Structures are given as C-alpha cells and as structure tokens.
XYZ file of C-alpha atoms in Angstrom:
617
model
C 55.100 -25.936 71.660
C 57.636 -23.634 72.964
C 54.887 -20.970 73.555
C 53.356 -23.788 75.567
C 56.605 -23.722 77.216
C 57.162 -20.519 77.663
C 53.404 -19.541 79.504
C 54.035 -22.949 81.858
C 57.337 -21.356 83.040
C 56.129 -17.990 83.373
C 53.259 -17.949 85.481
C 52.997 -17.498 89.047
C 53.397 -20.886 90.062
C 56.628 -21.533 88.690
C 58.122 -18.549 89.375
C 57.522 -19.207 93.167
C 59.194 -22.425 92.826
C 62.611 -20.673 90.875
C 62.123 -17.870 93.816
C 62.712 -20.716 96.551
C 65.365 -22.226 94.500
C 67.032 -19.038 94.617
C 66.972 -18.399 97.597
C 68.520 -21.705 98.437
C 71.275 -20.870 96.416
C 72.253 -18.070 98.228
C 71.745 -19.415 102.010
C 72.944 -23.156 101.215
C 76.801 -21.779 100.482
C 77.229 -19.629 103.515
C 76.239 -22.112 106.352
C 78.550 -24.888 104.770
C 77.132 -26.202 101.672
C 79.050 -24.658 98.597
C 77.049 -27.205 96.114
C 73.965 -25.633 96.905
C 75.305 -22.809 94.762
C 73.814 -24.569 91.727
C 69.859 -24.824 93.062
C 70.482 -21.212 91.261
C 70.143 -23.354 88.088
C 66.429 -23.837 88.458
C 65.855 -19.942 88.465
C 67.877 -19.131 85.708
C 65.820 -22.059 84.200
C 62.336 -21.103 84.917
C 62.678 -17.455 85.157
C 65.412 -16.906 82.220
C 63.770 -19.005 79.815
C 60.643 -16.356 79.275
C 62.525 -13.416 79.830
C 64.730 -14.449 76.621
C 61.807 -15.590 74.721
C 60.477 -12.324 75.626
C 63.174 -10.387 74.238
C 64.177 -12.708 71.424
C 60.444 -11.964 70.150
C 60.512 -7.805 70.127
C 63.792 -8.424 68.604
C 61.744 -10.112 65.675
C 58.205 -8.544 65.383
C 58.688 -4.706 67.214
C 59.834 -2.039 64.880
C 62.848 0.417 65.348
C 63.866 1.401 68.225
C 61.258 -0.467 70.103
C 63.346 -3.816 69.353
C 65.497 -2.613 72.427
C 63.361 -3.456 75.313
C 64.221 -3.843 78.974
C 64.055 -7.572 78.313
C 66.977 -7.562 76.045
C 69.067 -5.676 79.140
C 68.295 -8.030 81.843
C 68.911 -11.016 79.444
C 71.791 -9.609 78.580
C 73.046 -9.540 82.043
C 71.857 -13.073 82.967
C 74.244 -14.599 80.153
C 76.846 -12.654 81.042
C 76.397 -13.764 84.915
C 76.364 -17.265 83.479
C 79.268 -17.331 81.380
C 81.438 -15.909 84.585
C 79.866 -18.803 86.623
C 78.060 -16.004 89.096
C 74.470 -18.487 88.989
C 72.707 -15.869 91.700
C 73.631 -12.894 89.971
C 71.648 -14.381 86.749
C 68.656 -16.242 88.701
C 68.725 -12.745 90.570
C 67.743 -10.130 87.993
C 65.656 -12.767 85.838
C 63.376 -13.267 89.195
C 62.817 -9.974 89.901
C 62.243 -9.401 86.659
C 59.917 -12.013 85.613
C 57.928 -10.905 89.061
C 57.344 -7.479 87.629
C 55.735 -9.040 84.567
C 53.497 -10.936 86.593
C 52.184 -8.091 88.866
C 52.166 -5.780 85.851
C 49.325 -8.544 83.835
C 47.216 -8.553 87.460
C 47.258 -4.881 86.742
C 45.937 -5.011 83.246
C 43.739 -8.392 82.922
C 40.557 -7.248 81.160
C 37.101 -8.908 81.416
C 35.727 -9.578 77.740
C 32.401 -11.097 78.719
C 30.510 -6.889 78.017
C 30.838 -7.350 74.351
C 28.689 -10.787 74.388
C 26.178 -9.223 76.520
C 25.586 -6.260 74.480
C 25.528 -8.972 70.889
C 23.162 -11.093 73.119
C 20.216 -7.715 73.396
C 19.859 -8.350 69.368
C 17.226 -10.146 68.501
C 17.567 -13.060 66.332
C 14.327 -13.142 64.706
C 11.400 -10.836 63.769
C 8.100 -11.191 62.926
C 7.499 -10.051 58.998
C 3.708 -9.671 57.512
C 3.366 -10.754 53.988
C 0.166 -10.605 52.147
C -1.839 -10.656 55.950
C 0.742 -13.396 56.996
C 3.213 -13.621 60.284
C 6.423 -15.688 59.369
C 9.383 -15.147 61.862
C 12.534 -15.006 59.857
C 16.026 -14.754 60.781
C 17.026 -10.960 61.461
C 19.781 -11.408 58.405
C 17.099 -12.649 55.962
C 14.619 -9.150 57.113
C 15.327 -6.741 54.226
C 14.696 -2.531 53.848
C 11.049 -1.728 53.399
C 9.306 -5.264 54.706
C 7.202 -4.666 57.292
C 7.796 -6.395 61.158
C 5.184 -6.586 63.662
C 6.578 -6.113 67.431
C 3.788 -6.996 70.103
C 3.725 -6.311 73.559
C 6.614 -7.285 75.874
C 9.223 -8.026 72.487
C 12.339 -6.025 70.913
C 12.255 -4.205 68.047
C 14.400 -6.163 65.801
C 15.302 -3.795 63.190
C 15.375 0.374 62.830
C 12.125 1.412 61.035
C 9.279 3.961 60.833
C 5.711 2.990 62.445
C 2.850 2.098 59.858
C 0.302 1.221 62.176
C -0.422 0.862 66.273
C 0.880 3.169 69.245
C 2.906 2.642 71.872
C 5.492 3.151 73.957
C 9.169 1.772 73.776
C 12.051 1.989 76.686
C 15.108 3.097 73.789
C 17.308 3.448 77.459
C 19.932 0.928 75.594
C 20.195 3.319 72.752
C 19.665 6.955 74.260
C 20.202 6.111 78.286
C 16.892 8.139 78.973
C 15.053 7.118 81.904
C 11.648 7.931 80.586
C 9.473 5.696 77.419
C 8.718 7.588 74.650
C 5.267 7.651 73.274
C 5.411 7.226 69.432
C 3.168 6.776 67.009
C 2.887 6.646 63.156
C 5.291 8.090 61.745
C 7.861 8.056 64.353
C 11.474 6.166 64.199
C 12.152 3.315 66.037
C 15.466 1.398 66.573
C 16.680 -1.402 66.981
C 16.861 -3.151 70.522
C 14.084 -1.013 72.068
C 11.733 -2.779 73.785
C 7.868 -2.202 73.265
C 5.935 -1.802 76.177
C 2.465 -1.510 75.125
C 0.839 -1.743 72.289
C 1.563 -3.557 69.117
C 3.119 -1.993 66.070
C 3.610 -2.833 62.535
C 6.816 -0.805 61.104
C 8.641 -0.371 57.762
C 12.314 -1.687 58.098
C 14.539 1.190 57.030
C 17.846 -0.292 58.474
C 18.764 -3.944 58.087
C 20.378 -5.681 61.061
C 24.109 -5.119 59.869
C 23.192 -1.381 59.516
C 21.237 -0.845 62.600
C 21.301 1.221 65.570
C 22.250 -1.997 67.576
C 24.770 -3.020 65.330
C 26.694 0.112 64.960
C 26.264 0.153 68.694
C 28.151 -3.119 69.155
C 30.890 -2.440 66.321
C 32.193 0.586 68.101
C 32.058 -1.009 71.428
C 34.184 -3.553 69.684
C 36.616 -1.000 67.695
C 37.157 1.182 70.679
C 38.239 -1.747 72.552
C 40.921 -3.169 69.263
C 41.745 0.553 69.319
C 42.546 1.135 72.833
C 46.352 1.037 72.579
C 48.061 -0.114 76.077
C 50.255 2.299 77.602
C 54.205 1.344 76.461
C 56.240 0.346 80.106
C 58.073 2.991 81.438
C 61.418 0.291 81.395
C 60.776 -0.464 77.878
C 61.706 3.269 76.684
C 64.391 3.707 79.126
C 65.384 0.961 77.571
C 66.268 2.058 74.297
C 68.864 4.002 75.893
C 69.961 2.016 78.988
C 71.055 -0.733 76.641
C 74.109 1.032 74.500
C 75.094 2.987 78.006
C 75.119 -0.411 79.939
C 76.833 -2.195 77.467
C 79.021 0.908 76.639
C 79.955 1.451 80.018
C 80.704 -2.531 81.050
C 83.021 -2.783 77.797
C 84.990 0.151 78.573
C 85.293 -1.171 82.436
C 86.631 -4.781 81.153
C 88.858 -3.192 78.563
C 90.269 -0.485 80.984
C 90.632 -2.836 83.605
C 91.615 -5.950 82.265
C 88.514 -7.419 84.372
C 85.699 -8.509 82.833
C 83.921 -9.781 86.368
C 83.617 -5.826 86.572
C 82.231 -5.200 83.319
C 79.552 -8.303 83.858
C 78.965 -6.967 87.774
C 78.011 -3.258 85.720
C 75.632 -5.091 83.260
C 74.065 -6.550 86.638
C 73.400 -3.301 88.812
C 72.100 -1.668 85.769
C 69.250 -3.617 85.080
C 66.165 -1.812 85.178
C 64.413 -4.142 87.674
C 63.588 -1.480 90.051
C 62.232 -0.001 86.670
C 60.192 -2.802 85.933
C 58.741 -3.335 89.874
C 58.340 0.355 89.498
C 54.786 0.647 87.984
C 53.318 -2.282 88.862
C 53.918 -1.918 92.525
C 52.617 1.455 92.927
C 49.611 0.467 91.032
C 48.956 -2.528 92.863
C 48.710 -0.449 95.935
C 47.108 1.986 94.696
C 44.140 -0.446 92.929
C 44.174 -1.900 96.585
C 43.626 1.365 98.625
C 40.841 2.284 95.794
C 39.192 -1.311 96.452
C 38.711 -0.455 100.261
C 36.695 2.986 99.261
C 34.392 0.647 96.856
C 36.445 1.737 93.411
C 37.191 -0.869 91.153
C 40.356 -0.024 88.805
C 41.055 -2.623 86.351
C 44.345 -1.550 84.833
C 47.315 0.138 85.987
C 47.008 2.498 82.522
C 43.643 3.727 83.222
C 45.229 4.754 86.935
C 47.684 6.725 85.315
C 45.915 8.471 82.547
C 43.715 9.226 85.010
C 46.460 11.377 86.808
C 46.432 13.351 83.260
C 42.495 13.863 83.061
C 41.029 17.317 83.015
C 37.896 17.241 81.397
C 35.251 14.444 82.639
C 32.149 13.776 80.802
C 28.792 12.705 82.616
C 26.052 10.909 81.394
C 22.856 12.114 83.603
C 20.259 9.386 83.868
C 21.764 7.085 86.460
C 24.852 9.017 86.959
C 24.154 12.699 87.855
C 20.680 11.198 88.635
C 19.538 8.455 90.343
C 17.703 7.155 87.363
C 14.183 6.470 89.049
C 11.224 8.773 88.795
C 9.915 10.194 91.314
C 6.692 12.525 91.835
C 7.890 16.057 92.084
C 4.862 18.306 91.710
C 1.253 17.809 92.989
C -0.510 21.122 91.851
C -4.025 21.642 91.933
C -6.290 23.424 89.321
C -9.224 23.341 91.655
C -10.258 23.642 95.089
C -8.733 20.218 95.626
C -6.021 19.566 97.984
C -2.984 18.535 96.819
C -3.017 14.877 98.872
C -6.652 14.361 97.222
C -5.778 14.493 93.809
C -2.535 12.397 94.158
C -5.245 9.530 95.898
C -7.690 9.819 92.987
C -4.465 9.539 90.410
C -2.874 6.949 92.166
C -6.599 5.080 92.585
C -6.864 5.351 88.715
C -3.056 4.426 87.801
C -2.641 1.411 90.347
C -3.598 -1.245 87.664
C -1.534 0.948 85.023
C 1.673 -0.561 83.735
C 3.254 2.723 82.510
C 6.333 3.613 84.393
C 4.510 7.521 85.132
C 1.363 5.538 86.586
C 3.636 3.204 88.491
C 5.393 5.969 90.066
C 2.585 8.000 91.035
C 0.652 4.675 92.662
C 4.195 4.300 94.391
C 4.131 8.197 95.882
C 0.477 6.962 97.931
C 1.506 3.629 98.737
C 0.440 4.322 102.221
C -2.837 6.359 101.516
C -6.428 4.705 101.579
C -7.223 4.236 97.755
C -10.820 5.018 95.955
C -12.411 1.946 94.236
C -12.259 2.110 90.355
C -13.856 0.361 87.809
C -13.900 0.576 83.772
C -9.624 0.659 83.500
C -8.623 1.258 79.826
C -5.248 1.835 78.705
C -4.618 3.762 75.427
C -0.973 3.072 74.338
C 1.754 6.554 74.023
C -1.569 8.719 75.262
C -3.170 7.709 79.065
C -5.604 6.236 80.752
C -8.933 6.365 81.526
C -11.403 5.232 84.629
C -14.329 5.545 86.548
C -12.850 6.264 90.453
C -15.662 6.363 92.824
C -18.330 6.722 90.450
C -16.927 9.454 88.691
C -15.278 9.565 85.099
C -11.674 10.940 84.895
C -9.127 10.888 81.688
C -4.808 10.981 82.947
C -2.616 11.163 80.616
C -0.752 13.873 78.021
C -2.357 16.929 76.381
C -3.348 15.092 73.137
C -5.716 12.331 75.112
C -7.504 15.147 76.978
C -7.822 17.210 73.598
C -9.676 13.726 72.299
C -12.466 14.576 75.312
C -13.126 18.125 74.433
C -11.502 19.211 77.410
C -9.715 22.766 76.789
C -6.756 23.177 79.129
C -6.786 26.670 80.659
C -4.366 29.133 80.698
C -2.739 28.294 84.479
C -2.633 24.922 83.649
C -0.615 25.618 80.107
C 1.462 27.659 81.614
C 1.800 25.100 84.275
C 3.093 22.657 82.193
C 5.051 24.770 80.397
C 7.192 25.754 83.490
C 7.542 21.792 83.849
C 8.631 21.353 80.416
C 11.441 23.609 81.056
C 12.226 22.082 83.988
C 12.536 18.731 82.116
C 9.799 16.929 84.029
C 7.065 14.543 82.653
C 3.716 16.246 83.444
C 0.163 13.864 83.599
C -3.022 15.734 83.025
C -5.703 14.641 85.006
C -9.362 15.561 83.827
C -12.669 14.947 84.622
C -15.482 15.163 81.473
C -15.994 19.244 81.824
C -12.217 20.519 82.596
C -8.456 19.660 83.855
C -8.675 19.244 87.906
C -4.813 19.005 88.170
C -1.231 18.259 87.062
C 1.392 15.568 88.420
C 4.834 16.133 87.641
C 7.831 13.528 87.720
C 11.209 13.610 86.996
C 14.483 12.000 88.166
C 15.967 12.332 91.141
C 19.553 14.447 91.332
C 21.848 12.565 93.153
C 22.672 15.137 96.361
C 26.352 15.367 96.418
C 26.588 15.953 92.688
C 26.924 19.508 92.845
C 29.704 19.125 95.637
C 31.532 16.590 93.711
C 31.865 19.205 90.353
C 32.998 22.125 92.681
C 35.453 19.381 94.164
C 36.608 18.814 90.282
C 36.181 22.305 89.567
C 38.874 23.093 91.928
C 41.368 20.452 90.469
C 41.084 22.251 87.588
C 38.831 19.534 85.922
C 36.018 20.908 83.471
C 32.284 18.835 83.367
C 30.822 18.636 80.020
C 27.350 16.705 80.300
C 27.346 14.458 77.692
C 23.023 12.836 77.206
C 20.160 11.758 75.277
C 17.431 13.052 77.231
C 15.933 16.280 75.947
C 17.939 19.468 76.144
C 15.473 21.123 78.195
C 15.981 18.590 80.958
C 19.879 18.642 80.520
C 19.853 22.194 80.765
C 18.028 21.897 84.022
C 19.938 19.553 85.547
C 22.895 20.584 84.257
C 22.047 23.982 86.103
C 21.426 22.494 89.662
C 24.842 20.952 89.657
C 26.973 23.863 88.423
C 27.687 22.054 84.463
C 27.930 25.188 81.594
C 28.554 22.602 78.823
C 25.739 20.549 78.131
C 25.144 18.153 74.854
C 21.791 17.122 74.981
C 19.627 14.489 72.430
C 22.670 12.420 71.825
C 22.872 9.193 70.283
C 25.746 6.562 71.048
C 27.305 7.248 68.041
C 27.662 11.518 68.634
C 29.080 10.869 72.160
C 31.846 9.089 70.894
C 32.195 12.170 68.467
C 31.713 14.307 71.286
C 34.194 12.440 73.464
C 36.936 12.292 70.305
C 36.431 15.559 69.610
C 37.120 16.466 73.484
C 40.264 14.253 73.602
C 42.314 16.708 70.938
C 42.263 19.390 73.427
C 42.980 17.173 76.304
C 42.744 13.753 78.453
C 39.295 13.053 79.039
C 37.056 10.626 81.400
C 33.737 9.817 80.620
C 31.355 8.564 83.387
C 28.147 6.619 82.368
C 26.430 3.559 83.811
C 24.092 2.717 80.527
C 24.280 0.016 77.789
C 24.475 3.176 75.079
C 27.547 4.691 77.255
C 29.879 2.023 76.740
C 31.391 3.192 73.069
C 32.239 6.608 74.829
C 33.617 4.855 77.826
C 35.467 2.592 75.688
C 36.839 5.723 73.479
C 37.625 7.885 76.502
C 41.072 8.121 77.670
C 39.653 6.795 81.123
C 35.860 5.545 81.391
C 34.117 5.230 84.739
C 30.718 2.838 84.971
C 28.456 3.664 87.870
C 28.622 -0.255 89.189
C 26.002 -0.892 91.834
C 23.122 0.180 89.055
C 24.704 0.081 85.521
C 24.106 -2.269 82.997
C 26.915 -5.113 82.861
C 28.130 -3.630 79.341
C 28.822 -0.447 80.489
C 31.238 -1.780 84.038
C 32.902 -4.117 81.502
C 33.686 -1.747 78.491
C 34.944 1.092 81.687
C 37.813 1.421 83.033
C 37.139 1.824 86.194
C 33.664 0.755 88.186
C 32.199 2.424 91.436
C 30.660 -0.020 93.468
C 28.586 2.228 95.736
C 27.626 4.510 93.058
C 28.962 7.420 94.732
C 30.430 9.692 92.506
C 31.851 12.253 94.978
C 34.513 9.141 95.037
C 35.698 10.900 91.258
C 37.763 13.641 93.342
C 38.863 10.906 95.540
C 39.679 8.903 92.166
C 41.480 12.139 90.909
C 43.917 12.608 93.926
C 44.711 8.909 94.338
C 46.036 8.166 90.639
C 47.784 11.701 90.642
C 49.598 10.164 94.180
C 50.191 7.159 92.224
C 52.044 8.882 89.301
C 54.100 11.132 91.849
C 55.114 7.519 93.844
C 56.410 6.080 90.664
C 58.495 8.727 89.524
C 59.941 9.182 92.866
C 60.598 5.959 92.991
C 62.392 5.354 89.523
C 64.214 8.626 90.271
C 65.796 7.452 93.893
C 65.818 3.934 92.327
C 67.946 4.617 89.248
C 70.445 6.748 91.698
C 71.114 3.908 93.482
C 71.741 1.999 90.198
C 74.461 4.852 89.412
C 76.272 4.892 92.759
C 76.408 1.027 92.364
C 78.056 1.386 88.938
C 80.759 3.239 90.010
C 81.239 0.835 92.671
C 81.475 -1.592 90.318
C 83.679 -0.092 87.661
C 85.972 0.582 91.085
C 85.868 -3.233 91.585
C 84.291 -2.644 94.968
C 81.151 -4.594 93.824
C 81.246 -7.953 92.690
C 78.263 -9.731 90.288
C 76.845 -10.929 94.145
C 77.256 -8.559 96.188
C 76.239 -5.740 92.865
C 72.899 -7.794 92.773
C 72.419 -7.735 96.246
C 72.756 -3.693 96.306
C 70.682 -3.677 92.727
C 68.226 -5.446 94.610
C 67.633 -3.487 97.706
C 66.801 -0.846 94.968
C 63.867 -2.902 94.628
C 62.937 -3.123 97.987
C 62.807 0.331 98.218
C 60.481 1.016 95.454
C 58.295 -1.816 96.820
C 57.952 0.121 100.361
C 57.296 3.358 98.604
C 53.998 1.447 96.996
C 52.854 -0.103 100.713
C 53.289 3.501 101.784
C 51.161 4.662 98.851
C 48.175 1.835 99.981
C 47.631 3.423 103.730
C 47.545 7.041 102.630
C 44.722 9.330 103.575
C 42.946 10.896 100.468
C-alpha cells in the first residue's frame, strides 16, 4: 500500500502539482498574503514523502557505506526546514530533488519487449519419424538421437546432424552471415535456422533446453540481469557530504547559539545541483543525438561511451550492407560478359536461391532467353534448357556430377574469389564451364572513413563475425581493420567481447538476432536500426536510425562533451554550494534566501545542458 503511495506521489504528475504549490508559497506572502506561506505544505507532502521513503529504504536494504545516499541529505534538510517552520526551504530542495529523479528514469527506461521476440523464433513443435511415422510433439518432449523431419519453408527445431535430404538453411539468427549454407549429410544444423529447400531428416543431438537457440536466449537474458546500472554521481558524494553537512551545521548552531544557521547550512548543501547534474546533461545530449537519427536509451550507456576505446563490428549488415550483389561477370569463352549474365539470369529467374535471385535482379532490365525444363537440386544448382540449349549453374560439385572438368583459368578463377570472400556460380554447358558469376556483399562506402575517424580518437576496431575468415579478412582489409575474428558463434563473441573488456571499455556494433548477447555484454552496444532485427535495437544500447555508421565518431565526441558538461557543472555547482555555506555560517543567509542561492546553482547546471543540446559536433 504505501509503495502504492509512494509511485502515485512520485511521478510526474504530482510533482507538477507540489511544483505550483510551491511556487504559490513563495509569491502569495510577498504581494500581501502571509497565509499562503502554507500552500508549501502540499510540496513537502507530495515531493517529501518519496524522497524519505527513498532514503528510509537504502537505509534498510543497501550495504555499508552505500546506506548514506544523497536522499538521506536532502531529507535531512527538509525536516530540519520543517521543524524551524521555514515550509519553502523544505518543499524547495525536496522539488528539485524529486525532479532529478524523474528526468534521471526518462534517461534510463529500458524496452523489454527483445527478449520475447528472440523466445518467440523457437519453435514449439517438431516433426519426429517413428517406425515410418510423422507425429509433431512438443519441442520439450523431442529427446537426443530421435530423428525430426524439417520440410521446406519450416525451422529447425532442435541442433542435430543430417541423415537424409539436402538443402540449404539461412543460420543468419545464429551466425549473422548473409549467405545460406548448402549442407548435406553429415553436416550440423541448429536450432532456429530456417530450411529453404529441400527436406531433411536429422538426428537430434541437442535437446531444446541445450540448444543453440536456447543458449542464445539465456545469455541475452543474463547479460541483461548482469548489466549493473551505473551508481549516481550524488549518491557517492554522498557518503561524504552527509558527516561534513551535518558536521559543519552542528558546529555553526553550537558556536553560534543559532540553530536557523545550522538548518540554513544543511539547506545550501544539498546536492540538488548534484542530482540535476547528470540527468540534465544527458537529456540534452540524448536530444541533440535524436536530431542526427541516434537513438540513446540511457544516460549510462552515454557516459561509458565517453570511456570506450575499442569498438567491435559485426560485418554483415554493419560494415556491409547485408545484400548481395553481382560483383564479377568473367567469361571463359568468347562470350561477352553482358551475354552470359542474360543466359544466367534467363536460367535463375524461376530460382528461389538467394545467388539466383540476385543474379536475375543484376538483368532486370535486359531482354531474357526463353527456358524450359527448370530443376532445382537443393545445396548444389540448377539446371535448364535456355534457348534450346542445355546448361548446369551452380557450385563445383553439381558440374563434377556432368563430367564437366573445370580448367585451370577457371580454378584459379574461383580461387581468387574464394579469397576474396565471394560466392562464385559455375555456369556450364554439357562439354565445358562457359563462365563464372561472382557475388558478395556490398561494403558500406564510408566505412573505411569512419575507422580512420576512430582511429584518430584513439579507438581500436576489432571485427568481431561468423562469416568465413577468408571473407573477414577481405573486408576487414578494404576498411583498414588488423584484428579480425572470423567463424564466430554467439556464444565466442561474448567471449571475445569479455575477454576485450579486461583491457578496456568496449562497444560492440551489430544489427543481427545472434549480436544481441555481445551487445548486451558490451560496456556500450550499438544496433544498426533502420535494417536490424528488433532483438538486436532492443538488447543495444544505443540504435542508429539511418544506419550510418560514420555517426560512431559523431557518437564518440558527443558523450565525451557530455561527460566534460557534467563535471564542469558539478565542479562550478558545488563552489557555489561552498561560498553559500560560509554565508550561512556568517548568518548572512537565511533557510529562504540559502535555498534561493542553492537553487540558482541549479539553474546554472540546467543552462550548461541546453548549451550542450545546440553544439556543433
């Protein structure tokens, strides 16, 4: 009930009502209505009530030292203001601080809605064959070594190894890479892939609790309970503000005789401006990041960002723009290069493959050759007869199956793609290969500005990805990046990204499903918005809208601007406080007049943060 209470009084509502009430307090007297001195009432109500409940409860339940909290200060001071009958004085610093509170949880509100999106890409049944029979079970009743069919079009619902059938699966929510992978018997599968193609009977090696998925989901889930929140800067001043204030107001009264000066002290020393500090600054600051399309969701990934100097990328969708593209059109005949790419994209415009797709995409506006006889072979090709003529596209292997011998230009073609971490399709006709089409993701252009830009903030890259290491090291090369960890599984980039953290703070950018446990376990994580999965802009930090990451530099600057405006401003701030403590041990300020001066301390720090929302970065 009195936690009922308590959240009633202390949201933004009510606090706007004490705030008017306040003020009323203070005009009311001075144009000839002394009773409206005790509208301060309502304040000290409303605004006093959370702020002791606040620090009655970290007296309780914090440990040590943390039991003095800024809190316990200012509620301190309110009483004290109270028992000497100075009402604005207490409704004063309970306001102000009760308003920092509020600004500080807009700064910090977190969505929770990734972590049910990622639960909701298991699958809650699977289809198990036993003795020649389907029966879909529950994925919690499917145990090691049954075997699940997967057709066409479904998730895999449990890690396993293939038994029968060939396909190919789209494992982006596990590994982030942009192409499918062809597999066949023998190969590993996991959980949440979807199968494209063909169907596929496999042998469950993993049950649900212990798949891929699952451990995916758990440590999206633990880096999140583990993320500790940043302690407010008031909160440790506190634990020494509190025995100086109080030190310093009992040795006024007793020197003195006069305890109004010894109540006035506890007044100016409040940490308000302390407490308006952070949440100002960062408020701005979120603000001015909004207008250049960055979304910051806390005020503590803004300033650990200030701290950052390593920042690990995922590539597909990040470094890259995560679509293929054709790249290479080469010839192993007389054959121009804009004749073969018509009689591939002829063959592959009824092909559902993501390669075929593309390269029917690349001729969209060329005149097509008629085709007849389309067959698809799942994880190999296909093959068709385009304008009366038999041709085979697909990898080395389905070629090999026609007796067709690749020569050695067109190996060493492909081997120059390989290591350039592109996709190569073989196209044949029945005697010998005709040509080779290469694809591979497109680099985003300003990536290799954006790393110099970081390079010269003295911020490392590390490319953190599961695509192959061959096209990581390419990549990787084109953008300036020396440390690259290729073939990476969710799980080793959040070793990767631990393991980075000892030596440093570290920001991980990703815009995948699979990046979200290293954005969760980074000190800062970044999710490439416009494009990335929903998971990965809830489980970051920080999402950009525009997908534009030469905005990290920007990013960079603007939370180390941020960090520099709240120092400055608890610095001048807390001089003020001094200079309005001696005044007050001197009896020069009185509780009113010492909130009033405490108060324009806040004002200051306030400006300093509009300053900070206009500034050019």
């Amino acid at each position: 009930m009195l936690k009922k209470i308590n959240d009633f009084l202390a949201g933004w509502p009510m606090t706007l009502v004490g705030g008017l009430f306040l003020l009323a307090s203070f005009i009311l007297p001075r144009v000839g209505y002394p009773a409206g001195e005790k509208l301060a009432w309502v304040c000290v109500v409303i605004c006093g009530i959370p702020l002791l409940y606040l620090s009655v409860w970290r007296v309780i339940h914090n440990r040590g030292i943390a039991k003095i909290s800024s809190a316990l200060l200012i509620s301190i001071a309110m009483i004290a203001a109270i028992l000497i009958g100075d009402l604005f004085a207490a409704g004063e610093v309970a306001f102000i601080m009760e308003i920092g509170a509020l600004l500080e949880d807009m700064t910090t509100e977190r969505a929770k809605k990734g972590l049910r999106n990622l639960i909701a890409l298991a699958p809650e049944t699977g289809r198990v064959i036993e003795n020649g029979k389907e029966t879909i079970l529950p994925v919690e009743r499917i145990k090691v070594a049954d075997t699940v069919r997967v057709l066409p079009g479904e998730t895999i619902p449990v890690d396993g190894v293939i038994r029968t059938g060939e396909t190919s699966v789209d494992q982006s929510v596990m590994t982030g890479e942009s192409l499918p992978v062809d597999v066949a018997v023998g190969d590993s599968v996991f959980s949440g892939a979807i199968n494209r193609f063909g169907a596929i009977d496999i042998e469950v090696t993993k049950v649900s609790g212990d798949s891929a998925l699952q451990k995916l989901i758990r440590m999206v889930e633990d880096a999140g309970n583990h993320q500790a929140p940043t302690q407010r800067i008031a909160d440790r001043w506190a634990s020494w503000l509190v025995p100086i204030a109080l030190t310093i107001a009992i040795l006024a009264w007793l020197v003195t005789g006069d305890i109004v000066r010894g109540v006035t002290v506890m007044v100016v020393f409040c940490p308000c401006a302390l407490v308006l500090a952070t949440p100002t600054a960062i408020m701005a600051a979120i603000g001015q990041a909004t207008k250049h399309g960055v979304i910051i969701k806390s005020g503590e990934a803004l300033e650990r960002m200030g701290g950052v100097d390593t920042i690990a990328f995922d590539k597909t969708g990040t470094l890259t723009y995560g679509r293929l593209e054709v790249s290479d059109i080469l010839p192993m005949t007389d054959m121009t290069a804009d004749a073969l790419l018509v009689l591939a994209a002829s063959a592959e415009r009824l092909s559902e493959h993501p390669l075929g797709k593309a390269i029917a995409e690349r001729a969209k506006d060329m005149p097509l050759l008629p085709v007849s006889d389309f067959r698809m072979s799942a994880g190999k090709g296909i093959s068709a007869t385009v304008d009366g003529k038999g041709y085979r596209l697909g990898n080395e292997k389905y070629v090999a199956e026609a007796d067709v011998r690749l020569d050695e230009n067109a190996r060493a073609a492909l081997d120059r793609l390989r290591g350039e971490g592109k996709a190569s399709v073989i196209i044949a006709d029945a005697r010998r290969v005709i040509g080779i089409i290469a694809l591979s993701d497109v680099l985003r252009p300003e990536a290799a500005d954006m790393v110099s830009r970081l390079a010269a903030m003295n911020t490392r890259a590390v490319l953190l990805t599961g695509d192959h290491a061959t096209a990581a090291r390419f990549f990787a090369s084109k953008v300036g990046i020396q440390d690259v960890r290729a073939d990476l599984l969710p799980e080793e980039k959040v070793g990767i990204v631990s393991e980075l953290k000892q030596k440093g703070k570290v920001c991980m950018i990703g815009d995948g499903v699979n990046d979200a446990p290293a954005l969760k376990t980074a000190d800062v994580g970044v999710a490439m918005g416009a494009m990335g999965s929903d998971i990965a802009v809830d489980a970051a930090d920080v999402a950009l809208m525009t997908d534009d990451i030469s905005k990290l530099p920007y990013l960079k600057r603007l939370s180390n601007a941020t960090v520099r405006t709240i120092r400055v401003a608890i610095t001048l701030s807390m001089c003020i406080n001094f200079a309005a403590v001696t005044l007050s041990v001197l009896g020069v300020l009185n509780p009113t007049t010492g909130a009033l001066v405490h108060n324009a301390g806040s004002c200051f720090v306030v400006l300093l943060a509009a300053l900070l929302y206009d500034r050019k970065f």
